[in-house]
mmCIF file of C-alpha atoms and ligand atoms in Angstrom:
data_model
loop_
_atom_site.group_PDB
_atom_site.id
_atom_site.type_symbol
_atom_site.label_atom_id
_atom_site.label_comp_id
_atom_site.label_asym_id
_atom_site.label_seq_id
_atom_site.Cartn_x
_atom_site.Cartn_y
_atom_site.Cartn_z
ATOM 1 C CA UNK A 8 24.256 4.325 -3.998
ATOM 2 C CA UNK A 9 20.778 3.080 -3.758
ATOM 3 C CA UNK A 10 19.189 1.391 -7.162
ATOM 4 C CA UNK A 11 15.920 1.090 -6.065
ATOM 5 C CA UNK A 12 13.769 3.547 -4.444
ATOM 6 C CA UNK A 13 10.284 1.523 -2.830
ATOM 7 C CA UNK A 14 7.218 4.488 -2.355
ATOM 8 C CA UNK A 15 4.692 4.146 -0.017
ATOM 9 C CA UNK A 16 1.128 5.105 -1.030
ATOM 10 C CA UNK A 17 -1.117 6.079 1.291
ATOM 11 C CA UNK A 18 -0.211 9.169 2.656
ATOM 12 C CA UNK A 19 2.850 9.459 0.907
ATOM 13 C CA UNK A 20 2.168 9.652 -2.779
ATOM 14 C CA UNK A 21 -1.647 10.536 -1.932
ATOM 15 C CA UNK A 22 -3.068 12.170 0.825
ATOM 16 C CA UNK A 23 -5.346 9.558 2.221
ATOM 17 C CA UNK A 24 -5.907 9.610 6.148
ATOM 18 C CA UNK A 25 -6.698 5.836 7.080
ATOM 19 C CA UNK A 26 -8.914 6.749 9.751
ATOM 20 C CA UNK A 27 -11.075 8.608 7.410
ATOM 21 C CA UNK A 28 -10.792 6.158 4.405
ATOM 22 C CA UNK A 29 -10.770 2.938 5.781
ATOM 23 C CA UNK A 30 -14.236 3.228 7.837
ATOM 24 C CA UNK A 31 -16.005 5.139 4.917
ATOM 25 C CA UNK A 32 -14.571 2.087 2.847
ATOM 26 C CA UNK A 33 -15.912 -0.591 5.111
ATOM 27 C CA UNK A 34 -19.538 1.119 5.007
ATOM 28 C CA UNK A 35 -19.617 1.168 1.011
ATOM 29 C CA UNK A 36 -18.590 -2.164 1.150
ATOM 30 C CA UNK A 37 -20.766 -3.610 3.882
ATOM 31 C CA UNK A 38 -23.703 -1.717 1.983
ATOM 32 C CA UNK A 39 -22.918 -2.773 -1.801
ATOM 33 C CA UNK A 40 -22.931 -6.935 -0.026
ATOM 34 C CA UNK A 41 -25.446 -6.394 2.517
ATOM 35 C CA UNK A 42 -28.127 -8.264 0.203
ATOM 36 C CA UNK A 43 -26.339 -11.196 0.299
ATOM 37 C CA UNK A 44 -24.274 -10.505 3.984
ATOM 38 C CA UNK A 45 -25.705 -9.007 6.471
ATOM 39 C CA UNK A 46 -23.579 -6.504 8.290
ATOM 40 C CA UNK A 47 -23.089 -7.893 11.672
ATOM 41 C CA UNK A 48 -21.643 -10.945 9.929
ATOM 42 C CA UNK A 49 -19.900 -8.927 7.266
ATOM 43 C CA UNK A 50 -17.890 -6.585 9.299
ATOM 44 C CA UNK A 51 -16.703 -9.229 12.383
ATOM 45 C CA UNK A 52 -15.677 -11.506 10.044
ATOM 46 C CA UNK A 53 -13.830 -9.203 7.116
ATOM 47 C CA UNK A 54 -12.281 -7.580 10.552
ATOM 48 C CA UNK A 55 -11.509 -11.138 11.514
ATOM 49 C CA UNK A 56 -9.960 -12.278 8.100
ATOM 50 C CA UNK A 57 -7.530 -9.138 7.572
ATOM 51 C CA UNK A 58 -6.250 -9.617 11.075
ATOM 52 C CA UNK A 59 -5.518 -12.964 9.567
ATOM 53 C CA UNK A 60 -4.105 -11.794 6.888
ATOM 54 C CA UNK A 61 -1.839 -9.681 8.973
ATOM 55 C CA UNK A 62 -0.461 -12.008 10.282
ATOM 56 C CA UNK A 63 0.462 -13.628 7.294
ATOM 57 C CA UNK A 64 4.317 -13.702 7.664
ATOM 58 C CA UNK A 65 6.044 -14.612 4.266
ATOM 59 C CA UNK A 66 6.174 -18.323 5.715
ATOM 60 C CA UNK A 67 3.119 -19.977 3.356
ATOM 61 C CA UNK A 68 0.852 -18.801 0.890
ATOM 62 C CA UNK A 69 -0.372 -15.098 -0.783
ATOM 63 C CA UNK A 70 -2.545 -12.719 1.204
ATOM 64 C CA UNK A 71 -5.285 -13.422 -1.190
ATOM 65 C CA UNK A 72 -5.290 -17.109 -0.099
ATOM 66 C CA UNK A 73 -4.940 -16.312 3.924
ATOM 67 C CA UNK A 74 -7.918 -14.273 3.600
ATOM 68 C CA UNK A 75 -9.997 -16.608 1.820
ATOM 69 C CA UNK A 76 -9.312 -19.604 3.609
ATOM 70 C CA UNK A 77 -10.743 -17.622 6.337
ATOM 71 C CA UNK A 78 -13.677 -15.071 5.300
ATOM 72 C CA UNK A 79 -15.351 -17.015 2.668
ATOM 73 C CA UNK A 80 -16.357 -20.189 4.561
ATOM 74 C CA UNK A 81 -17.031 -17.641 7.586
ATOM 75 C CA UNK A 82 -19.428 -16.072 5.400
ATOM 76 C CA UNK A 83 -21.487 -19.636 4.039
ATOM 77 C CA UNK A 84 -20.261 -18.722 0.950
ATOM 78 C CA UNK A 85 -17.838 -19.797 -1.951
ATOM 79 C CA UNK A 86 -15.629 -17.119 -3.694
ATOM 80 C CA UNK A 87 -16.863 -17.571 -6.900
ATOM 81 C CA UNK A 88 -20.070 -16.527 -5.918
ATOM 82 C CA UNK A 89 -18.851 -13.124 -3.822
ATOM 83 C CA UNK A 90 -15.548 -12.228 -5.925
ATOM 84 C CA UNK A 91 -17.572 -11.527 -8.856
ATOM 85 C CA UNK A 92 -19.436 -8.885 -6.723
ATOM 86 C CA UNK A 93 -16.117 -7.396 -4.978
ATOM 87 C CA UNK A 94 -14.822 -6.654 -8.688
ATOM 88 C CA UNK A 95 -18.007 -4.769 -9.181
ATOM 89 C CA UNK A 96 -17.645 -2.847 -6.123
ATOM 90 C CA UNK A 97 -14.179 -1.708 -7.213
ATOM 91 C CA UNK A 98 -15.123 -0.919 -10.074
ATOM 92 C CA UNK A 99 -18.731 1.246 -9.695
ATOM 93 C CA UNK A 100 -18.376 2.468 -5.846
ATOM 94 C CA UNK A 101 -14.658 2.182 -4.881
ATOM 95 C CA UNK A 102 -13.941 5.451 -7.272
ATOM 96 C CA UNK A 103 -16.366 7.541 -4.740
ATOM 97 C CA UNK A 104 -13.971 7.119 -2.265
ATOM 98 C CA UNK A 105 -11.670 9.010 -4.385
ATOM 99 C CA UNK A 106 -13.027 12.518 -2.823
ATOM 100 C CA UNK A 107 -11.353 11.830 0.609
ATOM 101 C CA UNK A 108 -7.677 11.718 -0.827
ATOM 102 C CA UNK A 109 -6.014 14.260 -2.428
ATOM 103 C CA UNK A 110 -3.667 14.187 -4.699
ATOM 104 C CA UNK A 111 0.055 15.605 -3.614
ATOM 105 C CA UNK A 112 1.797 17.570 -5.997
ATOM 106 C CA UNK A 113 5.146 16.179 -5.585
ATOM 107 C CA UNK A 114 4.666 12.700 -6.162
ATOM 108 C CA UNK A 115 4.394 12.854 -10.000
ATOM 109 C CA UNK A 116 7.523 15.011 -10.209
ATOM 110 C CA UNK A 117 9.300 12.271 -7.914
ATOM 111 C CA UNK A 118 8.199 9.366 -9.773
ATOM 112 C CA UNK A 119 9.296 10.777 -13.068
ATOM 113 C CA UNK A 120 12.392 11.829 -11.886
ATOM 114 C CA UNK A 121 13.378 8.538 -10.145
ATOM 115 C CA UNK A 122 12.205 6.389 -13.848
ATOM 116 C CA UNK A 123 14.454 9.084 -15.601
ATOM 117 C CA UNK A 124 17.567 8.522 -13.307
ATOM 118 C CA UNK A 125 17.271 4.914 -13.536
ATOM 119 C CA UNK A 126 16.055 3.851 -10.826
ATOM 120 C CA UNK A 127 13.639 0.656 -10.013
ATOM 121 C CA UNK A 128 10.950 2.050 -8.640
ATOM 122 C CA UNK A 129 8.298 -0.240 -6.889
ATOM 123 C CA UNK A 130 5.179 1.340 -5.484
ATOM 124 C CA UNK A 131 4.929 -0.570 -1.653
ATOM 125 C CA UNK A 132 1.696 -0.228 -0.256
ATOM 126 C CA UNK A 133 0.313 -2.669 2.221
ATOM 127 C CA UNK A 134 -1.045 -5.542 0.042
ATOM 128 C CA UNK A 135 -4.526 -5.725 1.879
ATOM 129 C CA UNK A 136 -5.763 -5.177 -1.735
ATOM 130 C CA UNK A 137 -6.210 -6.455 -4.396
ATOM 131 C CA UNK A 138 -4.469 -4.746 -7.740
ATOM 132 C CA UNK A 139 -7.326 -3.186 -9.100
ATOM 133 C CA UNK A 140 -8.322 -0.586 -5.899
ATOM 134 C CA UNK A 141 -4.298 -0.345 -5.497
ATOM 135 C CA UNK A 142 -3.906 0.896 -8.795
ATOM 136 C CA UNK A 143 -6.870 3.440 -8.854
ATOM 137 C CA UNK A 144 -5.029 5.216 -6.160
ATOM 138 C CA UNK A 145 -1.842 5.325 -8.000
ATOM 139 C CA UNK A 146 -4.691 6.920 -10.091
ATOM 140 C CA UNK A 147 -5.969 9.439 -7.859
ATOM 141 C CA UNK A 148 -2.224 10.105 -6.831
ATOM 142 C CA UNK A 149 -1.143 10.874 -10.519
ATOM 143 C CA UNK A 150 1.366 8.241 -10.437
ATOM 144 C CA UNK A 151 -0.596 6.015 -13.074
ATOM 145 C CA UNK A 152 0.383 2.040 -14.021
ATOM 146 C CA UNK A 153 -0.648 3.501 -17.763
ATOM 147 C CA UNK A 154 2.573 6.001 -17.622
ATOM 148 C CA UNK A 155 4.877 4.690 -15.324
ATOM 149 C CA UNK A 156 6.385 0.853 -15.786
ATOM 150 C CA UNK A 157 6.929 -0.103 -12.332
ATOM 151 C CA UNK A 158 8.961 -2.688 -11.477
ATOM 152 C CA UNK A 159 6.568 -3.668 -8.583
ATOM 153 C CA UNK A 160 3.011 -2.956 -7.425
ATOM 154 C CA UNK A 161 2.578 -5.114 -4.140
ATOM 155 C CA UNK A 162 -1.241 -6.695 -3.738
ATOM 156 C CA UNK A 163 -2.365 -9.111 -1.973
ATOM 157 C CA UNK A 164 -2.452 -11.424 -4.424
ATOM 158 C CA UNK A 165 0.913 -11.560 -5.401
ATOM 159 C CA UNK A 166 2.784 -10.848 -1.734
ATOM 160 C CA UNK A 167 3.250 -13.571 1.434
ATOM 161 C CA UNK A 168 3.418 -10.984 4.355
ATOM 162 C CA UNK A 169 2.131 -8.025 5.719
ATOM 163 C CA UNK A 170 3.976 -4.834 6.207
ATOM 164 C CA UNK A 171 3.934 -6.159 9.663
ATOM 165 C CA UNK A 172 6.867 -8.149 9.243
ATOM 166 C CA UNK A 173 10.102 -7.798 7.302
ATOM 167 C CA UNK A 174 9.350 -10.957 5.082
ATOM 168 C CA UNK A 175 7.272 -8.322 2.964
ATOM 169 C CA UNK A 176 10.385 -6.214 2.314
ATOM 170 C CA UNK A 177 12.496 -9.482 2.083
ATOM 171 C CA UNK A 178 9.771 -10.345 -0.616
ATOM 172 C CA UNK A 179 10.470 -7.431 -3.000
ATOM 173 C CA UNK A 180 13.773 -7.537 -2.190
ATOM 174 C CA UNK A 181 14.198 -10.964 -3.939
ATOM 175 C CA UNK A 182 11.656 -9.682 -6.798
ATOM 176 C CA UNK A 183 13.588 -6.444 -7.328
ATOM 177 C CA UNK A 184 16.702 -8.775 -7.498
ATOM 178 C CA UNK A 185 18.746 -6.550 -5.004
ATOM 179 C CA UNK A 186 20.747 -6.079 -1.997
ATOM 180 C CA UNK A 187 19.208 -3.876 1.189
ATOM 181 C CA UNK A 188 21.685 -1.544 0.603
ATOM 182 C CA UNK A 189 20.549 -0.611 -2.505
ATOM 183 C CA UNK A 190 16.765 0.309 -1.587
ATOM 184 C CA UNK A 191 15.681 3.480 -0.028
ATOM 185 C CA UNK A 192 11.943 2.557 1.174
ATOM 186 C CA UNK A 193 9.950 5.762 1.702
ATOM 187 C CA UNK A 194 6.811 6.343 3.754
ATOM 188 C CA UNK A 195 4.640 7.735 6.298
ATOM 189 C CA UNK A 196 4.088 4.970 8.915
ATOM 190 C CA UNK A 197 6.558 4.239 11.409
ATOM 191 C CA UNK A 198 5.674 0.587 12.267
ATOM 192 C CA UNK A 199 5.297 -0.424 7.943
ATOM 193 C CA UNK A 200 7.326 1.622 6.130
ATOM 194 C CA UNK A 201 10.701 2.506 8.852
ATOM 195 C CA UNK A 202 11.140 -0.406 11.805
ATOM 196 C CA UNK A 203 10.974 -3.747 9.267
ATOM 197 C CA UNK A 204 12.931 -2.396 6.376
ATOM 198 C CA UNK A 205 15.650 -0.552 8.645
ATOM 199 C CA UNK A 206 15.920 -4.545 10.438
ATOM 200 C CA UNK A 207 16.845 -5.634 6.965
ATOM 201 C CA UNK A 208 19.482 -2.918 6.415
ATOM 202 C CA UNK A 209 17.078 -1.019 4.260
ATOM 203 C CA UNK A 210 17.253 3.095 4.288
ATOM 204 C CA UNK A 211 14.453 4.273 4.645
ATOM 205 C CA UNK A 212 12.814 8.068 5.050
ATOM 206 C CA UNK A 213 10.361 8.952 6.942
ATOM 207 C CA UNK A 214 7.427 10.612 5.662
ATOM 208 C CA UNK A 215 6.169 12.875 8.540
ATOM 209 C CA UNK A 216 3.807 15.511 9.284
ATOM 210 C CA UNK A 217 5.840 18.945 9.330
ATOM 211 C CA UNK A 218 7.153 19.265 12.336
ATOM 212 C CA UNK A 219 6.625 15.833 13.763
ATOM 213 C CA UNK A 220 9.929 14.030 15.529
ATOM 214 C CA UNK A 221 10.773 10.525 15.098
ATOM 215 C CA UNK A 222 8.905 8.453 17.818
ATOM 216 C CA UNK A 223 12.189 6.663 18.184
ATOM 217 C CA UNK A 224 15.832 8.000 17.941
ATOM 218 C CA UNK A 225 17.493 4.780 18.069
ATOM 219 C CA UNK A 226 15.996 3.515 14.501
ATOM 220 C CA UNK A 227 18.278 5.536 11.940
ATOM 221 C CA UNK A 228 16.883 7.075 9.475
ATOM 222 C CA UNK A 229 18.011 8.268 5.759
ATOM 223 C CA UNK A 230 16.091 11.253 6.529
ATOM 224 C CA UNK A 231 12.269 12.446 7.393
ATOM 225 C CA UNK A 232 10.243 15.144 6.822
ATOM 226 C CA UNK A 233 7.140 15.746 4.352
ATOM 227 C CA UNK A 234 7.140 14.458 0.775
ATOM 228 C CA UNK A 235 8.302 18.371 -0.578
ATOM 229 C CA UNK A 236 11.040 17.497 2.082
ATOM 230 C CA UNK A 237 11.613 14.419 0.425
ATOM 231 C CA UNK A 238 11.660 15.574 -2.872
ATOM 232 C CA UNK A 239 14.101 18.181 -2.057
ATOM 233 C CA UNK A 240 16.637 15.724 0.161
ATOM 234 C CA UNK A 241 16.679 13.192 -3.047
ATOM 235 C CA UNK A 242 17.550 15.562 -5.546
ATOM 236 C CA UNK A 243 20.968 16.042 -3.771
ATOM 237 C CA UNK A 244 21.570 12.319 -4.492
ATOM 238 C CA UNK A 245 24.114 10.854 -6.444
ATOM 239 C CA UNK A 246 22.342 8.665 -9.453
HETATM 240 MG MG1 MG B 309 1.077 5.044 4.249
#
């Protein structure tokens, strides 16, 4: 049976609608630099650098390095003299953001159930960002790094690929030390977190709104449903 269950984050552990997050995250952010960027440079070219970033494809080097190759020299500027500024942004206005998630009350009793069966557990979020804004949602969520040892946080400066592409399950796959069979990856977006791990021969269950049908019938699935679903469905498993 499987070994190692990978979460989602984003609107699995936490309720945290990307179309409402993301933009109200851009505008802090283009705000908290615009002294030193002005926005119509700022948002073209961080737009331009995480669409190179997506396409990073587990063939070269770390997210973190894809995007800075490309964004800081866009920007006239070298990272030591922006990154310093992006840490205090995560750590003074990134925290506001917390009011558009909520938290879901599930997720802690999942993630203490799966550490008490034995399982690896590795939180699999999208490694856009860096570790520090990853693991205040893990925060937010209840699922904290300070009480739960993962075995894996993916960030972007630790992981080659996108969710885009299956080298970013391939990736924790090799750093989990284990065979697709034995990972269940769970989560809410169909083109992330179902299509690239199920290519590998990686369960996976899909996170849904209720009521919402697979867009595709010919991608099995371990199961889908909402994360009370979920929790219910992997209580019936075998350890
Ligand atoms: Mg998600």
């Amino acid at each position: 049976m499987f070994k190692a269950i990978l979460l989602d984050l984003d609107d699995t552990l936490l309720s945290c609608s990307m179309d409402i997050f993301f933009p109200a995250y851009i505008g802090y952010l283009t705000r908290y630099v615009a002294h030193m960027i002005p926005p119509e440079v700022f948002v073209p070219e961080l737009t331009r650098a995480t669409r190179e970033m997506d396409a990073n494809d587990g063939t070269g080097t770390t997210n973190e390095a894809v995007f800075s190759a490309s964004f800081y020299p866009a920007v006239g500027y070298e990272p030591d003299e922006l990154v310093p500024l992006f840490e205090r942004f995560y750590a003074e206005e990134f925290p506001k953001l917390r009011a558009l998630t909520q938290r879901r009350p599930e997720a802690r009793f999942l993630v203490e159930w799966a550490f008490e069966r034995g399982y690896q557990v590795a939180i699999a979020t999208n490694p856009f960002f860096p570790s520090f804004p990853v693991e205040q949602r893990l925060e937010w969520a209840g699922v904290p790094v300070t009480d739960f040892d993962y075995a894996l946080v993916t960030s972007y400066e630790t992981m080659h690929a996108t969710k885009a592409h299956p080298a970013y399950y391939r990736e924790i796959l090799a750093r989990l030390g284990r065979q697709p069979h034995e990972c269940l990856m769970v989560g809410d977006h169909w083109d992330w977190d179902v299509v690239p791990p199920v290519s590998l021969g990686i369960s996976a269950y899909w996170i849904a709104s209720d009521g919402d049908a697979p867009p595709d019938d010919s991608v099995p699935l371990a199961g889908h449903g909402t994360l009370a679903d979920f929790w219910e469905w992997v209580g019936q498993l075998d350890p």
